Amino acid sequence: DAGVIQSPRHEVTEMGQEVTLRCKPISGHNSLFWYRQTMMRGLELLIYFNNNVPIDDSGMPEDRFSAKMPNASFSTLKIQPSEPRDSAVYFCASSLRGLAKNIQYFGAGTRLSVL
Amino acid sequence: EDKVVQSPLSLVVHEGDTVTLNCSYEVTNFRSLLWYKQEKKAPTFLFMLTSSGIEKKSGRLSSILDKKELFSILNITATQTGDSAVYLCAVEVPPPYTGTASKLTFGTGTRLQVTL
């Protein structure tokens, strides 16, 4: 299995621009998680989906952030407009609820720099 | 608010030393505790512990959970330079709706550096 695939790996943009991060979960997994990692706050859960339905978005910092999961094999996290404080590494993870006991498998992350 | 605290924040040891990493937690409803290793990229899964006193072992790594005192430790014996990484502790709490996935609350990690 290819694992969780994220794109792009690096994104540099200017303040005010729209940013879209993409994630392909492990095939067969039914839960998908978006995290943000910074030195100050560590790894924070932003939102997660179960069977393509958002379950908990309480970690989404503000209305500038939105996430979608149109099907079982694709999700996006969008920031519009972006701000310098959004600079971080964004991880996507997926899991299979059930026998695998909710072990989350992470993608390689997208390093976002907002200038 | 659920809280996971790891200590120390960072650690430098010599190859061959034994290290102990600590994780304490305060959560409203505990299901399991997980340890991850993060090198330069994605966190990778190490252990999941659900019951107190159960020691998980994988080669030179082992971990114990104490549900009464609300903490876990991760031990690494005979450390190697390849053990250099950030070690993350996470606590799983049950989901808001039955039949959906749980979520993890992570600590900020312990950065371990193993030198020659």
PDB file of C-alpha atoms in Angstrom:
ATOM      1  CA  ASP A   1       0.000   0.000   0.000  1.00  0.00           C
ATOM      2  CA  ALA A   2       1.253   3.480  -0.839  1.00  0.00           C
ATOM      3  CA  GLY A   3       0.261   4.942   2.518  1.00  0.00           C
ATOM      4  CA  VAL A   4      -1.364   8.322   3.017  1.00  0.00           C
ATOM      5  CA  ILE A   5      -0.429  10.656   0.176  1.00  0.00           C
ATOM      6  CA  GLN A   6      -0.374  14.406   0.578  1.00  0.00           C
ATOM      7  CA  SER A   7       0.276  17.151  -1.936  1.00  0.00           C
ATOM      8  CA  PRO A   8       1.980  19.439  -2.359  1.00  0.00           C
ATOM      9  CA  ARG A   9       4.943  18.671  -0.100  1.00  0.00           C
ATOM     10  CA  HIS A  10       5.875  22.335   0.135  1.00  0.00           C
ATOM     11  CA  GLU A  11       3.809  25.427  -0.501  1.00  0.00           C
ATOM     12  CA  VAL A  12       5.015  29.009  -0.401  1.00  0.00           C
ATOM     13  CA  THR A  13       2.417  31.687  -0.903  1.00  0.00           C
ATOM     14  CA  GLU A  14       1.745  35.312  -0.172  1.00  0.00           C
ATOM     15  CA  MET A  15      -0.623  36.595   2.446  1.00  0.00           C
ATOM     16  CA  GLY A  16      -4.167  36.813   1.147  1.00  0.00           C
ATOM     17  CA  GLN A  17      -3.844  34.001  -1.357  1.00  0.00           C
ATOM     18  CA  GLU A  18      -5.952  30.860  -1.324  1.00  0.00           C
ATOM     19  CA  VAL A  19      -4.176  27.640  -0.409  1.00  0.00           C
ATOM     20  CA  THR A  20      -5.491  24.122  -1.052  1.00  0.00           C
ATOM     21  CA  LEU A  21      -3.894  21.075   0.523  1.00  0.00           C
ATOM     22  CA  ARG A  22      -4.767  17.606  -0.711  1.00  0.00           C
ATOM     23  CA  CYS A  23      -4.864  14.163   0.854  1.00  0.00           C
ATOM     24  CA  LYS A  24      -5.454  10.636  -0.364  1.00  0.00           C
ATOM     25  CA  PRO A  25      -6.028   8.245   2.555  1.00  0.00           C
ATOM     26  CA  ILE A  26      -4.992   4.612   2.683  1.00  0.00           C
ATOM     27  CA  SER A  27      -7.363   2.546   0.577  1.00  0.00           C
ATOM     28  CA  GLY A  28     -10.078   0.985   2.719  1.00  0.00           C
ATOM     29  CA  HIS A  29      -9.661   3.376   5.635  1.00  0.00           C
ATOM     30  CA  ASN A  30     -12.895   5.031   6.712  1.00  0.00           C
ATOM     31  CA  SER A  31     -11.633   7.869   8.911  1.00  0.00           C
ATOM     32  CA  LEU A  32      -9.530  10.851   7.881  1.00  0.00           C
ATOM     33  CA  PHE A  33      -7.900  13.457  10.101  1.00  0.00           C
ATOM     34  CA  TRP A  34      -6.312  16.832   9.387  1.00  0.00           C
ATOM     35  CA  TYR A  35      -3.645  18.111  11.807  1.00  0.00           C
ATOM     36  CA  ARG A  36      -1.469  21.195  12.046  1.00  0.00           C
ATOM     37  CA  GLN A  37       1.967  21.083  13.661  1.00  0.00           C
ATOM     38  CA  THR A  38       3.924  24.070  14.941  1.00  0.00           C
ATOM     39  CA  MET A  39       6.811  24.404  17.353  1.00  0.00           C
ATOM     40  CA  MET A  40       4.695  26.354  19.813  1.00  0.00           C
ATOM     41  CA  ARG A  41       1.531  24.246  19.847  1.00  0.00           C
ATOM     42  CA  GLY A  42       2.671  20.832  18.696  1.00  0.00           C
ATOM     43  CA  LEU A  43       0.295  18.584  16.757  1.00  0.00           C
ATOM     44  CA  GLU A  44      -3.274  19.880  16.806  1.00  0.00           C
ATOM     45  CA  LEU A  45      -6.318  18.176  15.350  1.00  0.00           C
ATOM     46  CA  LEU A  46      -8.214  20.478  13.022  1.00  0.00           C
ATOM     47  CA  ILE A  47     -11.053  18.300  11.750  1.00  0.00           C
ATOM     48  CA  TYR A  48     -11.861  14.669  11.130  1.00  0.00           C
ATOM     49  CA  PHE A  49     -14.204  12.697   8.924  1.00  0.00           C
ATOM     50  CA  ASN A  50     -15.820   9.321   9.287  1.00  0.00           C
ATOM     51  CA  ASN A  51     -17.176   7.724   6.113  1.00  0.00           C
ATOM     52  CA  ASN A  52     -16.707  11.090   4.359  1.00  0.00           C
ATOM     53  CA  VAL A  53     -18.851  12.940   6.924  1.00  0.00           C
ATOM     54  CA  PRO A  54     -17.270  15.623   9.150  1.00  0.00           C
ATOM     55  CA  ILE A  55     -17.526  14.508  12.774  1.00  0.00           C
ATOM     56  CA  ASP A  56     -15.648  17.143  14.735  1.00  0.00           C
ATOM     57  CA  ASP A  57     -14.401  20.466  13.364  1.00  0.00           C
ATOM     58  CA  SER A  58     -13.890  22.158  16.714  1.00  0.00           C
ATOM     59  CA  GLY A  59     -10.171  22.464  16.026  1.00  0.00           C
ATOM     60  CA  MET A  60     -10.597  24.541  12.876  1.00  0.00           C
ATOM     61  CA  PRO A  61      -9.126  27.888  13.903  1.00  0.00           C
ATOM     62  CA  GLU A  62     -11.489  30.210  12.057  1.00  0.00           C
ATOM     63  CA  ASP A  63     -13.784  30.593   9.109  1.00  0.00           C
ATOM     64  CA  ARG A  64     -10.834  31.008   6.791  1.00  0.00           C
ATOM     65  CA  PHE A  65     -10.283  27.251   7.094  1.00  0.00           C
ATOM     66  CA  SER A  66     -12.538  24.712   5.410  1.00  0.00           C
ATOM     67  CA  ALA A  67     -12.258  21.008   4.648  1.00  0.00           C
ATOM     68  CA  LYS A  68     -14.117  18.664   2.362  1.00  0.00           C
ATOM     69  CA  MET A  69     -14.148  14.973   1.667  1.00  0.00           C
ATOM     70  CA  PRO A  70     -16.154  14.423  -1.515  1.00  0.00           C
ATOM     71  CA  ASN A  71     -15.362  10.688  -1.637  1.00  0.00           C
ATOM     72  CA  ALA A  72     -13.551   7.970   0.278  1.00  0.00           C
ATOM     73  CA  SER A  73     -10.251   8.538  -1.495  1.00  0.00           C
ATOM     74  CA  PHE A  74      -9.802  12.296  -1.438  1.00  0.00           C
ATOM     75  CA  SER A  75      -9.926  15.228   0.948  1.00  0.00           C
ATOM     76  CA  THR A  76      -8.938  18.890   0.778  1.00  0.00           C
ATOM     77  CA  LEU A  77      -8.091  21.511   3.356  1.00  0.00           C
ATOM     78  CA  LYS A  78      -8.488  25.060   2.114  1.00  0.00           C
ATOM     79  CA  ILE A  79      -7.300  28.302   3.647  1.00  0.00           C
ATOM     80  CA  GLN A  80      -8.766  31.478   2.204  1.00  0.00           C
ATOM     81  CA  PRO A  81      -7.360  34.048   2.695  1.00  0.00           C
ATOM     82  CA  SER A  82      -4.063  32.791   4.059  1.00  0.00           C
ATOM     83  CA  GLU A  83      -2.121  34.670   6.746  1.00  0.00           C
ATOM     84  CA  PRO A  84       1.498  34.389   7.945  1.00  0.00           C
ATOM     85  CA  ARG A  85       0.353  32.775  11.210  1.00  0.00           C
ATOM     86  CA  ASP A  86      -0.985  29.848   9.173  1.00  0.00           C
ATOM     87  CA  SER A  87       2.607  28.826   8.406  1.00  0.00           C
ATOM     88  CA  ALA A  88       3.004  25.283   9.727  1.00  0.00           C
ATOM     89  CA  VAL A  89       3.242  21.666   8.653  1.00  0.00           C
ATOM     90  CA  TYR A  90      -0.169  20.207   7.858  1.00  0.00           C
ATOM     91  CA  PHE A  91      -0.595  16.464   8.223  1.00  0.00           C
ATOM     92  CA  CYS A  92      -3.322  14.193   7.022  1.00  0.00           C
ATOM     93  CA  ALA A  93      -3.869  10.824   8.696  1.00  0.00           C
ATOM     94  CA  SER A  94      -6.245   7.957   8.133  1.00  0.00           C
ATOM     95  CA  SER A  95      -7.439   4.992  10.162  1.00  0.00           C
ATOM     96  CA  LEU A  96      -9.718   2.013   9.953  1.00  0.00           C
ATOM     97  CA  ARG A  97     -12.157   1.843  12.788  1.00  0.00           C
ATOM     98  CA  GLY A  98     -12.478  -1.703  14.073  1.00  0.00           C
ATOM     99  CA  LEU A  99      -9.834  -4.378  14.426  1.00  0.00           C
ATOM    100  CA  ALA A 100      -7.014  -1.902  13.860  1.00  0.00           C
ATOM    101  CA  LYS A 101      -8.182  -0.078  16.973  1.00  0.00           C
ATOM    102  CA  ASN A 102      -8.004   3.407  15.542  1.00  0.00           C
ATOM    103  CA  ILE A 103      -4.270   3.495  14.862  1.00  0.00           C
ATOM    104  CA  GLN A 104      -3.756   6.552  12.719  1.00  0.00           C
ATOM    105  CA  TYR A 105      -1.294   6.479   9.828  1.00  0.00           C
ATOM    106  CA  PHE A 106       0.150   9.796   8.784  1.00  0.00           C
ATOM    107  CA  GLY A 107       1.119  11.269   5.445  1.00  0.00           C
ATOM    108  CA  ALA A 108       4.435  13.033   4.913  1.00  0.00           C
ATOM    109  CA  GLY A 109       2.855  16.428   5.468  1.00  0.00           C
ATOM    110  CA  THR A 110       2.663  19.719   3.591  1.00  0.00           C
ATOM    111  CA  ARG A 111       4.990  22.472   4.782  1.00  0.00           C
ATOM    112  CA  LEU A 112       3.155  25.762   4.270  1.00  0.00           C
ATOM    113  CA  SER A 113       4.911  29.111   4.352  1.00  0.00           C
ATOM    114  CA  VAL A 114       2.777  32.239   4.076  1.00  0.00           C
ATOM    115  CA  LEU A 115       4.861  35.351   3.420  1.00  0.00           C
TER     116      LEU A 115
ATOM    117  CA  GLU B   1     -10.065  20.301  28.144  1.00  0.00           C
ATOM    118  CA  ASP B   2      -8.079  17.115  27.498  1.00  0.00           C
ATOM    119  CA  LYS B   3      -4.394  17.538  28.212  1.00  0.00           C
ATOM    120  CA  VAL B   4      -1.264  15.486  27.489  1.00  0.00           C
ATOM    121  CA  VAL B   5       2.095  16.572  28.919  1.00  0.00           C
ATOM    122  CA  GLN B   6       5.430  15.064  27.970  1.00  0.00           C
ATOM    123  CA  SER B   7       8.782  15.402  29.683  1.00  0.00           C
ATOM    124  CA  PRO B   8      11.528  16.168  29.226  1.00  0.00           C
ATOM    125  CA  LEU B   9      11.085  18.504  26.270  1.00  0.00           C
ATOM    126  CA  SER B  10      14.452  17.457  24.894  1.00  0.00           C
ATOM    127  CA  LEU B  11      17.213  15.056  25.758  1.00  0.00           C
ATOM    128  CA  VAL B  12      20.750  14.421  24.520  1.00  0.00           C
ATOM    129  CA  VAL B  13      22.372  11.071  25.303  1.00  0.00           C
ATOM    130  CA  HIS B  14      25.329   9.028  24.149  1.00  0.00           C
ATOM    131  CA  GLU B  15      24.925   5.945  22.040  1.00  0.00           C
ATOM    132  CA  GLY B  16      24.377   2.934  24.293  1.00  0.00           C
ATOM    133  CA  ASP B  17      22.614   4.857  27.048  1.00  0.00           C
ATOM    134  CA  THR B  18      19.126   3.984  28.293  1.00  0.00           C
ATOM    135  CA  VAL B  19      16.457   6.692  28.222  1.00  0.00           C
ATOM    136  CA  THR B  20      13.038   7.070  29.786  1.00  0.00           C
ATOM    137  CA  LEU B  21      10.447   9.388  28.295  1.00  0.00           C
ATOM    138  CA  ASN B  22       7.424  10.449  30.301  1.00  0.00           C
ATOM    139  CA  CYS B  23       3.821  11.160  29.395  1.00  0.00           C
ATOM    140  CA  SER B  24       1.067  12.253  31.782  1.00  0.00           C
ATOM    141  CA  TYR B  25      -2.506  12.969  30.830  1.00  0.00           C
ATOM    142  CA  GLU B  26      -5.788  14.405  31.991  1.00  0.00           C
ATOM    143  CA  VAL B  27      -8.745  13.410  29.847  1.00  0.00           C
ATOM    144  CA  THR B  28     -12.437  13.163  30.468  1.00  0.00           C
ATOM    145  CA  ASN B  29     -12.803   9.671  29.066  1.00  0.00           C
ATOM    146  CA  PHE B  30      -9.760   7.498  28.378  1.00  0.00           C
ATOM    147  CA  ARG B  31      -9.692   4.730  25.812  1.00  0.00           C
ATOM    148  CA  SER B  32      -6.028   4.118  24.986  1.00  0.00           C
ATOM    149  CA  LEU B  33      -2.594   5.712  24.875  1.00  0.00           C
ATOM    150  CA  LEU B  34      -0.367   5.650  21.818  1.00  0.00           C
ATOM    151  CA  TRP B  35       3.309   6.374  21.215  1.00  0.00           C
ATOM    152  CA  TYR B  36       4.582   7.663  17.883  1.00  0.00           C
ATOM    153  CA  LYS B  37       8.089   8.351  16.592  1.00  0.00           C
ATOM    154  CA  GLN B  38       8.594  11.369  14.335  1.00  0.00           C
ATOM    155  CA  GLU B  39      11.823  11.721  12.433  1.00  0.00           C
ATOM    156  CA  LYS B  40      11.961  14.276   9.674  1.00  0.00           C
ATOM    157  CA  LYS B  41       8.537  13.644   8.269  1.00  0.00           C
ATOM    158  CA  ALA B  42       5.416  11.810   9.351  1.00  0.00           C
ATOM    159  CA  PRO B  43       4.825  10.382  12.828  1.00  0.00           C
ATOM    160  CA  THR B  44       5.039   6.596  12.732  1.00  0.00           C
ATOM    161  CA  PHE B  45       3.169   4.334  15.126  1.00  0.00           C
ATOM    162  CA  LEU B  46       5.093   2.517  17.894  1.00  0.00           C
ATOM    163  CA  PHE B  47       2.711   1.240  20.579  1.00  0.00           C
ATOM    164  CA  MET B  48      -0.864   1.276  21.749  1.00  0.00           C
ATOM    165  CA  LEU B  49      -1.644   0.576  25.427  1.00  0.00           C
ATOM    166  CA  THR B  50      -5.102   0.117  26.842  1.00  0.00           C
ATOM    167  CA  SER B  51      -4.667  -1.508  30.250  1.00  0.00           C
ATOM    168  CA  SER B  52      -2.557  -0.648  33.246  1.00  0.00           C
ATOM    169  CA  GLY B  53       0.591  -2.592  33.921  1.00  0.00           C
ATOM    170  CA  ILE B  54       0.760  -3.999  30.437  1.00  0.00           C
ATOM    171  CA  GLU B  55       4.244  -3.620  29.093  1.00  0.00           C
ATOM    172  CA  LYS B  56       4.644  -3.516  25.362  1.00  0.00           C
ATOM    173  CA  LYS B  57       7.991  -4.452  23.900  1.00  0.00           C
ATOM    174  CA  SER B  58       9.473  -4.128  20.468  1.00  0.00           C
ATOM    175  CA  GLY B  59      13.163  -4.824  20.416  1.00  0.00           C
ATOM    176  CA  ARG B  60      14.896  -2.177  22.507  1.00  0.00           C
ATOM    177  CA  LEU B  61      11.708  -0.176  23.061  1.00  0.00           C
ATOM    178  CA  SER B  62       9.191  -0.850  25.792  1.00  0.00           C
ATOM    179  CA  SER B  63       6.313   1.058  27.338  1.00  0.00           C
ATOM    180  CA  ILE B  64       4.160   0.853  30.446  1.00  0.00           C
ATOM    181  CA  LEU B  65       0.813   2.443  31.238  1.00  0.00           C
ATOM    182  CA  ASP B  66      -0.430   3.351  34.718  1.00  0.00           C
ATOM    183  CA  LYS B  67      -4.118   4.250  34.496  1.00  0.00           C
ATOM    184  CA  LYS B  68      -4.378   4.972  38.204  1.00  0.00           C
ATOM    185  CA  GLU B  69      -1.641   7.607  38.185  1.00  0.00           C
ATOM    186  CA  LEU B  70      -2.471   8.690  34.619  1.00  0.00           C
ATOM    187  CA  PHE B  71       0.923   8.328  33.037  1.00  0.00           C
ATOM    188  CA  SER B  72       2.985   6.246  30.668  1.00  0.00           C
ATOM    189  CA  ILE B  73       6.697   5.821  30.107  1.00  0.00           C
ATOM    190  CA  LEU B  74       8.633   4.852  27.013  1.00  0.00           C
ATOM    191  CA  ASN B  75      11.985   3.186  27.582  1.00  0.00           C
ATOM    192  CA  ILE B  76      14.707   2.829  25.001  1.00  0.00           C
ATOM    193  CA  THR B  77      17.699   0.671  25.900  1.00  0.00           C
ATOM    194  CA  ALA B  78      21.083   0.603  24.172  1.00  0.00           C
ATOM    195  CA  THR B  79      20.212   3.727  22.204  1.00  0.00           C
ATOM    196  CA  GLN B  80      21.478   4.149  18.657  1.00  0.00           C
ATOM    197  CA  THR B  81      21.831   7.246  16.494  1.00  0.00           C
ATOM    198  CA  GLY B  82      18.828   6.012  14.520  1.00  0.00           C
ATOM    199  CA  ASP B  83      16.690   6.524  17.626  1.00  0.00           C
ATOM    200  CA  SER B  84      17.136  10.286  17.296  1.00  0.00           C
ATOM    201  CA  ALA B  85      13.649  11.680  16.740  1.00  0.00           C
ATOM    202  CA  VAL B  86      10.728  13.389  18.410  1.00  0.00           C
ATOM    203  CA  TYR B  87       8.631  10.937  20.407  1.00  0.00           C
ATOM    204  CA  LEU B  88       4.955  11.792  20.634  1.00  0.00           C
ATOM    205  CA  CYS B  89       2.460  10.538  23.158  1.00  0.00           C
ATOM    206  CA  ALA B  90      -1.260  10.652  22.324  1.00  0.00           C
ATOM    207  CA  VAL B  91      -4.395   9.757  24.213  1.00  0.00           C
ATOM    208  CA  GLU B  92      -7.445   8.347  22.483  1.00  0.00           C
ATOM    209  CA  VAL B  93     -10.825   9.527  23.668  1.00  0.00           C
ATOM    210  CA  PRO B  94     -14.127   7.996  22.565  1.00  0.00           C
ATOM    211  CA  PRO B  95     -15.977   9.667  19.686  1.00  0.00           C
ATOM    212  CA  PRO B  96     -18.973  11.945  20.122  1.00  0.00           C
ATOM    213  CA  TYR B  97     -21.181   9.528  18.211  1.00  0.00           C
ATOM    214  CA  THR B  98     -21.319   5.777  18.432  1.00  0.00           C
ATOM    215  CA  GLY B  99     -19.947   4.127  15.341  1.00  0.00           C
ATOM    216  CA  THR B 100     -17.511   6.880  14.450  1.00  0.00           C
ATOM    217  CA  ALA B 101     -13.761   7.087  14.900  1.00  0.00           C
ATOM    218  CA  SER B 102     -12.086   8.298  18.077  1.00  0.00           C
ATOM    219  CA  LYS B 103      -9.764  11.255  18.072  1.00  0.00           C
ATOM    220  CA  LEU B 104      -6.256  11.615  19.494  1.00  0.00           C
ATOM    221  CA  THR B 105      -4.918  14.384  21.692  1.00  0.00           C
ATOM    222  CA  PHE B 106      -1.144  14.701  21.330  1.00  0.00           C
ATOM    223  CA  GLY B 107       1.510  15.975  23.677  1.00  0.00           C
ATOM    224  CA  THR B 108       4.126  18.371  22.322  1.00  0.00           C
ATOM    225  CA  GLY B 109       6.717  15.616  22.212  1.00  0.00           C
ATOM    226  CA  THR B 110      10.196  14.837  23.544  1.00  0.00           C
ATOM    227  CA  ARG B 111      13.083  15.520  21.194  1.00  0.00           C
ATOM    228  CA  LEU B 112      15.742  12.827  21.633  1.00  0.00           C
ATOM    229  CA  GLN B 113      19.210  13.214  20.201  1.00  0.00           C
ATOM    230  CA  VAL B 114      21.620  10.280  20.379  1.00  0.00           C
ATOM    231  CA  THR B 115      25.268  11.180  19.823  1.00  0.00           C
ATOM    232  CA  LEU B 116      28.265   8.977  19.089  1.00  0.00           C
TER     233      LEU B 116
END
